[in-house]
Amino acid sequence: MPRRGLVAGPDFENFRRRYFTPVEVAQHNQPDDLWVSYLGSVYDLTPLAQKHKGDLLLKPIVEVAGQDISHWFDPKTKDIRMYIDPLTGAQRYRTPRGRFLHVPPQLPRSDWANDFGKPWWQGTRYEVGLLSAQTRNIRIINTLTSQEHTLEVGALESMWEILHRYLPYNAHAASYTWKYEGKNLNMEHTLEENGIRDEEEEFDYLNMDGTLHTPAILLYFNDDLTEL
């Protein structure tokens, strides 16, 4: 049975985020918490780093922790960029930072084996979500407490996903009606689909500071404690 006071929506105990902003990825920049993004997706390489802890071939990956490494890859093949080795005339992976995990050596060696299966950059085993190519700021104002918070959100995130971002500031966010300019928001839609336009480009064109006008979403508490 639905719990009284909660608006209809996803089960947040099992809710999984679809999008992550570049700022969020950048926060995971340690060997024991290592995220990267490439070709539009976000990957948690922490298990890989823990498995190969102390391996010198892990160093180039640790150096780019929290960063976007799309330039490592060929967008057509989704594989590491290749080049022709002038020494052997064979195709090799292009690794300017030095050879890293699962990249074969230039010449045959007895201490390297390709029994690891798929290289770490292929497949979705480490994928945690998509990278928000475009982000924007919104203000969320709790009309009950007058508290205000500014969030950076992905332009393609639904209102439910934005609500999930807001939960650390208000654990009862799903007990509120979300409104913009007096109209109830469709929680399945994005900000743009709800009529909350991103006017940053227009402000830039007018040489105005867009941070002076951040759209505000108002939260109204659903007081239904008298309902049976």
Coordinates of N, CA and C in Angstrom, one line a residue:
M1 N 0.8 -1.2 0.0 CA 0.0 0.0 0.0 C 0.9 1.2 0.0
P2 N 0.5 2.3 -0.7 CA 1.2 3.5 -0.7 C 1.3 4.2 0.6
R3 N 2.4 4.7 1.0 CA 2.5 5.4 2.3 C 1.9 6.8 2.2
R4 N 1.2 7.1 3.2 CA 0.4 8.4 3.3 C 1.4 9.6 3.3
G5 N 1.1 10.5 2.5 CA 1.9 11.8 2.4 C 2.9 11.8 1.3
L6 N 3.2 10.6 0.6 CA 4.2 10.6 -0.4 C 3.5 10.7 -1.8
V7 N 4.0 11.5 -2.7 CA 3.5 11.6 -4.0 C 3.9 10.3 -4.8
A8 N 3.1 9.9 -5.8 CA 3.5 8.7 -6.5 C 4.8 8.9 -7.3
G9 N 5.6 7.9 -7.3 CA 6.9 8.0 -7.9 C 7.7 6.8 -7.7
P10 N 9.0 6.8 -8.1 CA 9.8 5.6 -8.0 C 10.2 5.2 -6.6
D11 N 10.6 4.0 -6.4 CA 11.1 3.5 -5.1 C 12.5 4.0 -5.0
F12 N 12.8 5.0 -4.1 CA 14.1 5.6 -4.1 C 15.1 4.7 -3.4
E13 N 14.6 3.7 -2.7 CA 15.6 2.7 -2.1 C 16.3 1.9 -3.1
N14 N 15.7 1.7 -4.3 CA 16.3 1.0 -5.4 C 16.5 1.9 -6.6
F15 N 16.4 3.2 -6.4 CA 16.5 4.1 -7.5 C 18.0 4.2 -8.0
R16 N 18.1 4.2 -9.3 CA 19.5 4.3 -9.9 C 19.6 5.5 -10.8
R17 N 20.6 6.3 -10.5 CA 20.8 7.5 -11.3 C 21.2 7.2 -12.8
R18 N 20.7 7.9 -13.7 CA 21.1 7.8 -15.1 C 22.2 8.7 -15.5
Y19 N 22.2 9.9 -15.0 CA 23.2 10.9 -15.4 C 24.1 11.4 -14.2
F20 N 25.3 11.7 -14.6 CA 26.3 12.3 -13.6 C 26.9 13.5 -14.3
T21 N 27.1 14.5 -13.5 CA 27.8 15.7 -14.1 C 29.3 15.6 -14.0
P22 N 30.0 16.3 -14.9 CA 31.5 16.3 -14.8 C 32.0 16.6 -13.4
V23 N 31.3 17.5 -12.7 CA 31.8 17.9 -11.3 C 31.7 16.7 -10.4
E24 N 30.6 15.9 -10.6 CA 30.5 14.7 -9.7 C 31.5 13.6 -10.1
V25 N 31.8 13.5 -11.3 CA 32.9 12.5 -11.7 C 34.2 13.0 -11.1
A26 N 34.5 14.3 -11.2 CA 35.8 14.8 -10.7 C 36.0 14.5 -9.2
Q27 N 34.9 14.3 -8.5 CA 35.0 14.1 -7.0 C 35.6 12.7 -6.7
H28 N 35.5 11.8 -7.7 CA 36.0 10.4 -7.5 C 37.4 10.3 -8.1
N29 N 38.4 10.9 -7.5 CA 39.7 11.0 -8.1 C 40.8 10.4 -7.2
Q30 N 40.5 9.4 -6.5 CA 41.5 8.7 -5.7 C 41.6 7.2 -6.1
P31 N 42.7 6.5 -5.9 CA 42.9 5.1 -6.3 C 41.8 4.2 -5.6
D32 N 41.3 4.6 -4.4 CA 40.3 3.8 -3.8 C 38.9 4.3 -4.1
D33 N 38.8 5.2 -5.0 CA 37.5 5.8 -5.4 C 37.7 6.4 -6.8
L34 N 37.8 5.6 -7.8 CA 38.3 6.0 -9.1 C 37.3 5.9 -10.2
W35 N 36.8 7.1 -10.6 CA 35.8 7.2 -11.7 C 36.5 7.9 -12.9
V36 N 36.1 7.5 -14.1 CA 36.5 8.3 -15.3 C 35.2 8.3 -16.2
S37 N 35.3 9.2 -17.2 CA 34.2 9.2 -18.2 C 34.9 9.2 -19.6
Y38 N 34.2 8.5 -20.5 CA 34.6 8.6 -21.9 C 33.5 8.2 -22.8
L39 N 33.5 8.9 -24.0 CA 32.5 8.6 -25.0 C 31.0 8.7 -24.5
G40 N 30.8 9.6 -23.6 CA 29.4 9.9 -23.1 C 29.0 9.1 -21.9
S41 N 29.8 8.2 -21.4 CA 29.4 7.3 -20.3 C 30.4 7.5 -19.1
V42 N 29.9 7.1 -17.9 CA 30.7 7.2 -16.7 C 31.0 5.8 -16.2
Y43 N 32.3 5.6 -15.8 CA 32.7 4.3 -15.3 C 33.4 4.4 -14.0
D44 N 33.1 3.4 -13.1 CA 33.7 3.3 -11.8 C 34.8 2.2 -11.9
L45 N 36.0 2.6 -12.0 CA 37.2 1.7 -12.1 C 37.8 1.3 -10.8
T46 N 37.1 1.6 -9.7 CA 37.6 1.3 -8.4 C 37.9 -0.2 -8.2
P47 N 37.0 -1.1 -8.7 CA 37.4 -2.6 -8.6 C 38.6 -2.9 -9.4
L48 N 38.8 -2.3 -10.5 CA 40.0 -2.6 -11.3 C 41.2 -2.1 -10.6
A49 N 41.1 -0.9 -10.0 CA 42.3 -0.4 -9.3 C 42.7 -1.2 -8.1
Q50 N 41.6 -1.7 -7.4 CA 41.9 -2.5 -6.2 C 42.5 -3.9 -6.6
K51 N 42.1 -4.4 -7.7 CA 42.6 -5.7 -8.2 C 44.0 -5.6 -8.6
H52 N 44.4 -4.5 -9.1 CA 45.8 -4.3 -9.7 C 46.6 -3.3 -8.8
K53 N 46.3 -3.2 -7.6 CA 46.9 -2.3 -6.7 C 48.4 -2.5 -6.7
G54 N 49.2 -1.5 -6.9 CA 50.7 -1.6 -6.9 C 51.3 -1.9 -8.2
D55 N 50.5 -2.2 -9.2 CA 50.9 -2.5 -10.6 C 51.3 -1.2 -11.3
L56 N 52.5 -1.1 -11.9 CA 52.9 0.1 -12.5 C 52.0 0.4 -13.7
L57 N 51.4 -0.6 -14.3 CA 50.5 -0.3 -15.5 C 49.2 0.4 -15.0
L58 N 49.0 0.5 -13.7 CA 47.8 1.2 -13.3 C 48.0 2.7 -13.2
K59 N 49.3 3.1 -13.2 CA 49.7 4.5 -12.9 C 49.0 5.5 -13.9
P60 N 49.1 5.2 -15.3 CA 48.4 6.1 -16.2 C 46.9 6.3 -15.9
I61 N 46.3 5.3 -15.4 CA 44.8 5.4 -15.2 C 44.6 6.2 -13.9
V62 N 45.4 6.0 -12.9 CA 45.2 6.7 -11.6 C 45.5 8.2 -11.9
E63 N 46.4 8.5 -12.8 CA 46.7 9.9 -13.1 C 45.5 10.7 -13.7
V64 N 44.6 10.0 -14.3 CA 43.4 10.6 -15.0 C 42.1 10.4 -14.2
A65 N 42.3 10.0 -12.9 CA 41.1 9.7 -12.1 C 40.2 11.0 -12.0
G66 N 38.9 10.8 -12.2 CA 38.0 11.9 -12.1 C 37.9 12.8 -13.4
Q67 N 38.6 12.4 -14.5 CA 38.6 13.1 -15.7 C 37.9 12.4 -16.8
D68 N 37.7 13.2 -17.9 CA 37.1 12.6 -19.1 C 38.3 12.3 -20.0
I69 N 38.3 11.0 -20.5 CA 39.4 10.5 -21.3 C 38.9 10.1 -22.7
S70 N 37.9 10.8 -23.2 CA 37.4 10.4 -24.5 C 38.5 10.5 -25.6
H71 N 39.5 11.4 -25.3 CA 40.5 11.6 -26.3 C 41.4 10.3 -26.4
W72 N 41.3 9.4 -25.5 CA 42.0 8.1 -25.6 C 41.4 7.2 -26.7
F73 N 40.2 7.5 -27.1 CA 39.4 6.5 -27.8 C 39.1 7.0 -29.2
D74 N 38.9 6.0 -30.1 CA 38.4 6.3 -31.5 C 36.9 6.2 -31.4
P75 N 36.1 7.3 -31.6 CA 34.7 7.3 -31.4 C 34.0 6.3 -32.4
K76 N 34.6 5.9 -33.5 CA 34.0 5.0 -34.4 C 34.1 3.5 -33.9
T77 N 35.3 3.2 -33.5 CA 35.5 1.8 -33.1 C 35.3 1.6 -31.6
K78 N 35.2 2.7 -30.8 CA 35.1 2.7 -29.4 C 36.3 1.9 -28.7
D79 N 37.4 1.9 -29.4 CA 38.6 1.2 -28.9 C 39.7 2.3 -28.7
I80 N 40.7 1.9 -28.0 CA 41.9 2.9 -27.9 C 42.4 3.3 -29.3
R81 N 42.8 4.5 -29.4 CA 43.3 5.0 -30.7 C 44.5 4.2 -31.1
M82 N 44.7 4.0 -32.4 CA 45.8 3.2 -32.9 C 46.8 4.1 -33.7
Y83 N 48.0 3.5 -33.9 CA 49.0 4.2 -34.7 C 49.9 3.1 -35.3
I84 N 50.7 3.4 -36.3 CA 51.6 2.5 -36.9 C 52.9 2.6 -36.2
D85 N 53.4 1.5 -35.6 CA 54.7 1.5 -34.9 C 55.8 1.6 -36.0
P86 N 56.6 2.7 -36.0 CA 57.7 2.8 -37.0 C 58.7 1.7 -36.8
L87 N 58.8 1.1 -35.6 CA 59.8 0.0 -35.4 C 59.4 -1.3 -36.1
T88 N 58.2 -1.7 -35.9 CA 57.7 -3.0 -36.4 C 56.8 -2.9 -37.6
G89 N 56.2 -1.7 -37.9 CA 55.3 -1.5 -39.0 C 53.9 -2.1 -38.6
A90 N 53.7 -2.4 -37.4 CA 52.4 -3.0 -37.0 C 51.6 -1.9 -36.2
Q91 N 50.3 -2.2 -36.2 CA 49.4 -1.3 -35.5 C 49.5 -1.5 -34.0
R92 N 49.6 -0.4 -33.3 CA 49.7 -0.4 -31.8 C 48.7 0.6 -31.2
Y93 N 48.4 0.3 -29.9 CA 47.6 1.3 -29.2 C 48.4 2.5 -28.9
R94 N 47.7 3.7 -29.1 CA 48.4 5.0 -28.8 C 48.2 5.3 -27.3
T95 N 49.3 5.3 -26.6 CA 49.3 5.6 -25.1 C 50.4 6.6 -24.8
P96 N 50.1 7.9 -25.0 CA 51.1 8.9 -24.7 C 51.6 9.0 -23.2
R97 N 50.7 8.5 -22.3 CA 51.0 8.5 -20.9 C 51.8 7.3 -20.5
G98 N 52.0 6.4 -21.4 CA 52.7 5.1 -21.1 C 51.7 4.0 -21.2
R99 N 52.2 2.8 -21.4 CA 51.3 1.6 -21.5 C 50.6 1.4 -20.2
F100 N 49.3 1.0 -20.3 CA 48.5 0.8 -19.1 C 47.8 -0.6 -19.2
L101 N 47.1 -1.0 -18.2 CA 46.5 -2.3 -18.0 C 45.7 -2.7 -19.3
H102 N 46.0 -4.0 -19.7 CA 45.4 -4.7 -20.8 C 45.9 -4.2 -22.2
V103 N 46.8 -3.3 -22.2 CA 47.5 -2.9 -23.5 C 48.7 -3.8 -23.7
P104 N 48.8 -4.5 -24.8 CA 49.9 -5.4 -25.0 C 51.2 -4.6 -25.2
P105 N 52.4 -5.2 -24.9 CA 53.6 -4.6 -25.1 C 54.0 -4.5 -26.6
Q106 N 54.9 -3.6 -26.9 CA 55.3 -3.4 -28.3 C 55.9 -4.7 -28.9
L107 N 56.6 -5.4 -28.1 CA 57.3 -6.7 -28.6 C 56.9 -7.8 -27.7
P108 N 56.9 -9.1 -28.2 CA 56.5 -10.2 -27.4 C 57.3 -10.3 -26.1
R109 N 56.6 -10.6 -25.0 CA 57.3 -10.8 -23.7 C 56.7 -12.0 -23.0
S110 N 57.5 -12.6 -22.2 CA 57.1 -13.8 -21.5 C 56.3 -13.5 -20.2
D111 N 56.3 -12.2 -19.8 CA 55.6 -11.9 -18.5 C 54.2 -11.2 -18.8
W112 N 53.8 -11.3 -20.0 CA 52.4 -10.7 -20.3 C 51.5 -11.8 -21.0
A113 N 50.3 -11.9 -20.4 CA 49.3 -12.8 -21.0 C 48.0 -12.1 -21.2
N114 N 47.3 -12.5 -22.2 CA 46.0 -11.9 -22.5 C 44.9 -12.7 -22.1
D115 N 45.0 -13.3 -20.9 CA 44.0 -14.2 -20.4 C 42.9 -13.5 -19.5
F116 N 42.9 -12.2 -19.6 CA 42.0 -11.4 -18.7 C 40.6 -11.2 -19.4
G117 N 40.4 -11.8 -20.6 CA 39.2 -11.6 -21.3 C 39.1 -10.3 -22.0
K118 N 38.0 -9.6 -21.9 CA 37.8 -8.3 -22.5 C 38.7 -7.2 -21.8
P119 N 39.3 -6.3 -22.5 CA 40.0 -5.2 -21.9 C 39.0 -4.4 -21.0
W120 N 39.5 -3.7 -20.0 CA 38.6 -3.0 -19.1 C 37.7 -1.9 -19.8
W121 N 38.2 -1.4 -20.9 CA 37.4 -0.3 -21.6 C 36.3 -0.8 -22.5
Q122 N 36.2 -2.1 -22.7 CA 35.2 -2.7 -23.5 C 34.1 -3.3 -22.6
G123 N 32.9 -3.2 -23.1 CA 31.7 -3.7 -22.3 C 31.2 -2.7 -21.3
T124 N 30.3 -3.1 -20.5 CA 29.6 -2.2 -19.5 C 29.8 -2.7 -18.1
R125 N 30.7 -3.5 -17.8 CA 30.9 -4.1 -16.4 C 31.2 -3.0 -15.4
Y126 N 31.9 -1.9 -15.9 CA 32.2 -0.8 -14.9 C 31.4 0.4 -15.1
E127 N 30.4 0.4 -16.0 CA 29.6 1.6 -16.3 C 28.6 1.8 -15.2
V128 N 28.5 3.1 -14.8 CA 27.5 3.4 -13.7 C 26.5 4.4 -14.2
G129 N 26.6 5.0 -15.4 CA 25.6 5.9 -15.9 C 26.2 6.7 -17.1
L130 N 25.4 7.7 -17.4 CA 25.8 8.6 -18.6 C 26.3 9.9 -18.1
L131 N 27.2 10.5 -18.9 CA 27.7 11.8 -18.6 C 26.8 12.9 -19.1
S132 N 26.4 13.8 -18.2 CA 25.6 15.0 -18.6 C 26.4 15.9 -19.5
A133 N 26.2 15.9 -20.8 CA 26.9 16.8 -21.7 C 26.6 18.3 -21.4
Q134 N 25.4 18.5 -20.9 CA 25.0 19.9 -20.6 C 24.4 20.0 -19.3
T135 N 24.8 20.9 -18.5 CA 24.2 21.1 -17.1 C 23.7 22.5 -16.9
R136 N 22.9 22.6 -15.9 CA 22.4 24.0 -15.6 C 22.1 24.0 -14.1
N137 N 21.9 25.2 -13.6 CA 21.7 25.4 -12.2 C 20.2 25.8 -11.9
I138 N 19.6 25.2 -10.9 CA 18.3 25.6 -10.5 C 18.2 25.8 -9.0
R139 N 17.3 26.7 -8.5 CA 17.1 26.9 -7.1 C 15.9 26.1 -6.7
I140 N 15.9 25.5 -5.5 CA 14.8 24.8 -5.0 C 14.5 25.4 -3.6
I141 N 13.3 25.9 -3.5 CA 12.9 26.7 -2.3 C 11.8 25.9 -1.6
N142 N 12.0 25.6 -0.3 CA 11.0 24.9 0.5 C 10.2 26.0 1.2
T143 N 8.9 26.1 0.7 CA 8.1 27.2 1.2 C 7.7 27.0 2.7
L144 N 7.8 25.7 3.2 CA 7.5 25.4 4.6 C 8.5 26.0 5.5
T145 N 9.8 25.8 5.2 CA 10.9 26.2 6.0 C 11.7 27.4 5.5
S146 N 11.4 27.9 4.3 CA 12.1 29.0 3.6 C 13.5 28.6 3.3
Q147 N 13.9 27.4 3.4 CA 15.3 27.0 3.0 C 15.4 27.0 1.5
E148 N 16.6 27.4 1.0 CA 16.9 27.4 -0.4 C 18.2 26.8 -0.7
H149 N 18.2 26.0 -1.8 CA 19.4 25.3 -2.2 C 19.5 25.4 -3.7
T150 N 20.8 25.6 -4.2 CA 21.0 25.6 -5.6 C 21.7 24.3 -6.0
L151 N 21.2 23.7 -7.1 CA 21.7 22.4 -7.5 C 22.2 22.5 -9.0
E152 N 23.2 21.9 -9.3 CA 23.6 21.7 -10.7 C 23.1 20.4 -11.2
V153 N 22.3 20.4 -12.2 CA 21.6 19.2 -12.7 C 21.8 19.0 -14.2
G154 N 21.6 17.8 -14.7 CA 21.8 17.6 -16.1 C 20.5 18.0 -16.9
A155 N 20.7 18.5 -18.1 CA 19.6 19.1 -18.8 C 18.6 18.0 -19.2
L156 N 19.0 16.7 -19.3 CA 18.2 15.6 -19.7 C 17.6 14.9 -18.5
E157 N 17.8 15.3 -17.3 CA 17.3 14.6 -16.1 C 15.9 14.9 -15.9
S158 N 15.1 13.9 -15.5 CA 13.7 14.1 -15.2 C 13.6 14.8 -13.8
M159 N 12.4 15.2 -13.5 CA 12.2 15.9 -12.2 C 12.4 14.9 -11.1
W160 N 12.1 13.6 -11.3 CA 12.3 12.6 -10.3 C 13.8 12.4 -10.0
E161 N 14.6 12.5 -11.0 CA 16.1 12.4 -10.8 C 16.6 13.7 -10.1
I162 N 16.0 14.8 -10.4 CA 16.4 16.0 -9.7 C 15.9 15.9 -8.2
L163 N 14.7 15.4 -8.0 CA 14.3 15.2 -6.6 C 15.3 14.3 -5.9
H164 N 15.7 13.3 -6.5 CA 16.7 12.3 -5.9 C 18.0 13.1 -5.5
R165 N 18.4 14.0 -6.3 CA 19.6 14.8 -6.0 C 19.4 15.7 -4.8
Y166 N 18.1 16.1 -4.6 CA 17.8 17.0 -3.5 C 17.6 16.3 -2.2
L167 N 17.4 15.0 -2.2 CA 17.1 14.3 -1.0 C 18.1 14.5 0.2
P168 N 19.5 14.7 -0.1 CA 20.4 15.0 1.0 C 20.0 16.2 1.8
Y169 N 19.3 17.2 1.1 CA 19.0 18.4 1.8 C 17.6 18.3 2.5
N170 N 16.8 17.4 2.0 CA 15.4 17.2 2.5 C 15.0 15.8 2.2
A171 N 15.1 15.0 3.3 CA 14.8 13.5 3.1 C 13.3 13.3 2.8
H172 N 12.4 14.3 3.0 CA 11.0 14.2 2.8 C 10.6 14.9 1.5
A173 N 11.5 15.1 0.6 CA 11.2 15.8 -0.6 C 10.0 15.3 -1.4
A174 N 9.8 13.9 -1.3 CA 8.7 13.3 -2.0 C 7.4 13.6 -1.4
S175 N 7.4 14.3 -0.2 CA 6.1 14.6 0.5 C 5.7 16.0 0.1
Y176 N 6.3 16.6 -0.9 CA 6.0 18.0 -1.3 C 5.5 18.0 -2.8
T177 N 4.6 19.0 -3.1 CA 4.2 19.2 -4.5 C 5.2 20.2 -5.1
W178 N 5.8 19.9 -6.2 CA 6.8 20.7 -6.8 C 6.1 21.6 -7.9
K179 N 6.4 22.9 -7.8 CA 5.7 23.9 -8.7 C 6.7 24.9 -9.3
Y180 N 6.3 25.4 -10.4 CA 7.1 26.5 -11.1 C 6.1 27.4 -11.7
E181 N 6.2 28.7 -11.2 CA 5.3 29.7 -11.7 C 3.8 29.3 -11.4
G182 N 3.6 28.7 -10.3 CA 2.2 28.4 -9.9 C 1.7 27.1 -10.5
K183 N 2.4 26.4 -11.4 CA 1.9 25.2 -12.0 C 2.6 24.0 -11.5
N184 N 1.9 22.9 -11.3 CA 2.5 21.7 -10.8 C 3.4 21.1 -11.9
L185 N 4.6 20.6 -11.5 CA 5.5 20.1 -12.4 C 5.2 18.6 -12.7
N186 N 5.4 18.2 -13.9 CA 5.3 16.8 -14.3 C 6.6 16.1 -14.0
M187 N 6.6 15.3 -13.0 CA 7.9 14.7 -12.4 C 8.5 13.8 -13.4
E188 N 7.8 13.3 -14.4 CA 8.4 12.4 -15.4 C 9.1 13.2 -16.5
H189 N 8.9 14.5 -16.6 CA 9.5 15.3 -17.6 C 10.8 16.0 -17.2
T190 N 11.5 16.6 -18.1 CA 12.7 17.3 -17.8 C 12.3 18.8 -17.5
L191 N 13.3 19.6 -17.1 CA 13.0 21.0 -16.8 C 12.5 21.7 -18.1
E192 N 13.1 21.5 -19.2 CA 12.7 22.1 -20.5 C 11.3 21.7 -20.8
E193 N 11.0 20.4 -20.7 CA 9.6 19.9 -21.0 C 8.6 20.5 -20.1
N194 N 9.0 20.9 -18.9 CA 8.1 21.6 -17.9 C 8.0 23.1 -18.1
G195 N 8.6 23.6 -19.2 CA 8.6 25.0 -19.5 C 9.6 25.8 -18.8
I196 N 10.6 25.2 -18.1 CA 11.7 25.9 -17.4 C 12.9 26.0 -18.4
R197 N 12.9 27.0 -19.2 CA 13.9 27.2 -20.2 C 15.3 27.5 -19.7
D198 N 16.3 27.0 -20.4 CA 17.7 27.3 -20.1 C 18.1 28.5 -20.9
E199 N 18.2 29.7 -20.2 CA 18.4 31.0 -20.9 C 19.9 31.4 -20.8
E200 N 20.8 30.5 -20.5 CA 22.2 30.9 -20.4 C 22.8 31.5 -21.7
E201 N 22.4 30.9 -22.8 CA 23.0 31.4 -24.1 C 22.5 32.8 -24.4
E202 N 21.2 33.0 -24.0 CA 20.6 34.4 -24.2 C 21.3 35.4 -23.4
F203 N 21.6 35.0 -22.1 CA 22.3 35.9 -21.2 C 23.7 36.2 -21.8
D204 N 24.4 35.2 -22.3 CA 25.7 35.4 -22.8 C 25.7 36.3 -24.0
Y205 N 24.7 36.1 -24.9 CA 24.5 37.0 -26.1 C 24.3 38.4 -25.7
L206 N 23.6 38.6 -24.6 CA 23.4 40.0 -24.1 C 24.5 40.5 -23.2
N207 N 25.5 39.7 -23.0 CA 26.6 40.1 -22.1 C 26.2 40.3 -20.7
M208 N 25.2 39.5 -20.2 CA 24.7 39.6 -18.9 C 25.1 38.3 -18.1
D209 N 25.2 38.5 -16.8 CA 25.5 37.4 -15.9 C 24.3 36.5 -15.7
G210 N 24.4 35.3 -16.3 CA 23.2 34.4 -16.1 C 23.0 33.9 -14.7
T211 N 24.0 34.0 -13.9 CA 23.9 33.5 -12.5 C 22.9 34.4 -11.7
L212 N 22.7 35.6 -12.2 CA 21.8 36.5 -11.5 C 20.3 36.1 -11.6
H213 N 20.0 35.2 -12.6 CA 18.7 34.8 -12.8 C 18.7 33.2 -12.9
T214 N 18.5 32.6 -11.8 CA 18.5 31.1 -11.7 C 17.0 30.7 -11.4
P215 N 16.4 29.9 -12.3 CA 15.0 29.5 -12.1 C 14.8 28.9 -10.7
A216 N 13.6 29.2 -10.1 CA 13.3 28.8 -8.8 C 12.1 27.8 -8.8
I217 N 12.3 26.7 -8.2 CA 11.2 25.7 -8.1 C 10.7 25.8 -6.6
L218 N 9.4 25.9 -6.5 CA 8.9 26.0 -5.1 C 8.3 24.7 -4.7
L219 N 8.5 24.3 -3.4 CA 8.0 23.1 -2.8 C 7.0 23.4 -1.8
Y220 N 5.8 22.8 -2.0 CA 4.7 23.0 -1.0 C 4.4 21.6 -0.3
F221 N 4.4 21.7 1.0 CA 4.2 20.4 1.8 C 2.8 19.9 1.6
N222 N 2.7 18.6 1.4 CA 1.4 18.0 1.3 C 0.9 17.6 2.7
D223 N 0.1 18.5 3.3 CA -0.4 18.3 4.6 C -1.7 17.5 4.6
D224 N -1.5 16.2 4.7 CA -2.7 15.3 4.6 C -2.8 14.5 5.9
L225 N -2.2 15.0 7.0 CA -2.2 14.2 8.2 C -3.6 14.0 8.8
T226 N -4.6 14.8 8.3 CA -6.0 14.6 8.8 C -6.7 13.5 8.0
E227 N -6.1 13.1 6.9 CA -6.8 12.1 6.0 C -6.7 10.7 6.6
L228 N -7.7 9.9 6.4 CA -7.6 8.5 6.9 C -7.3 7.6 5.8

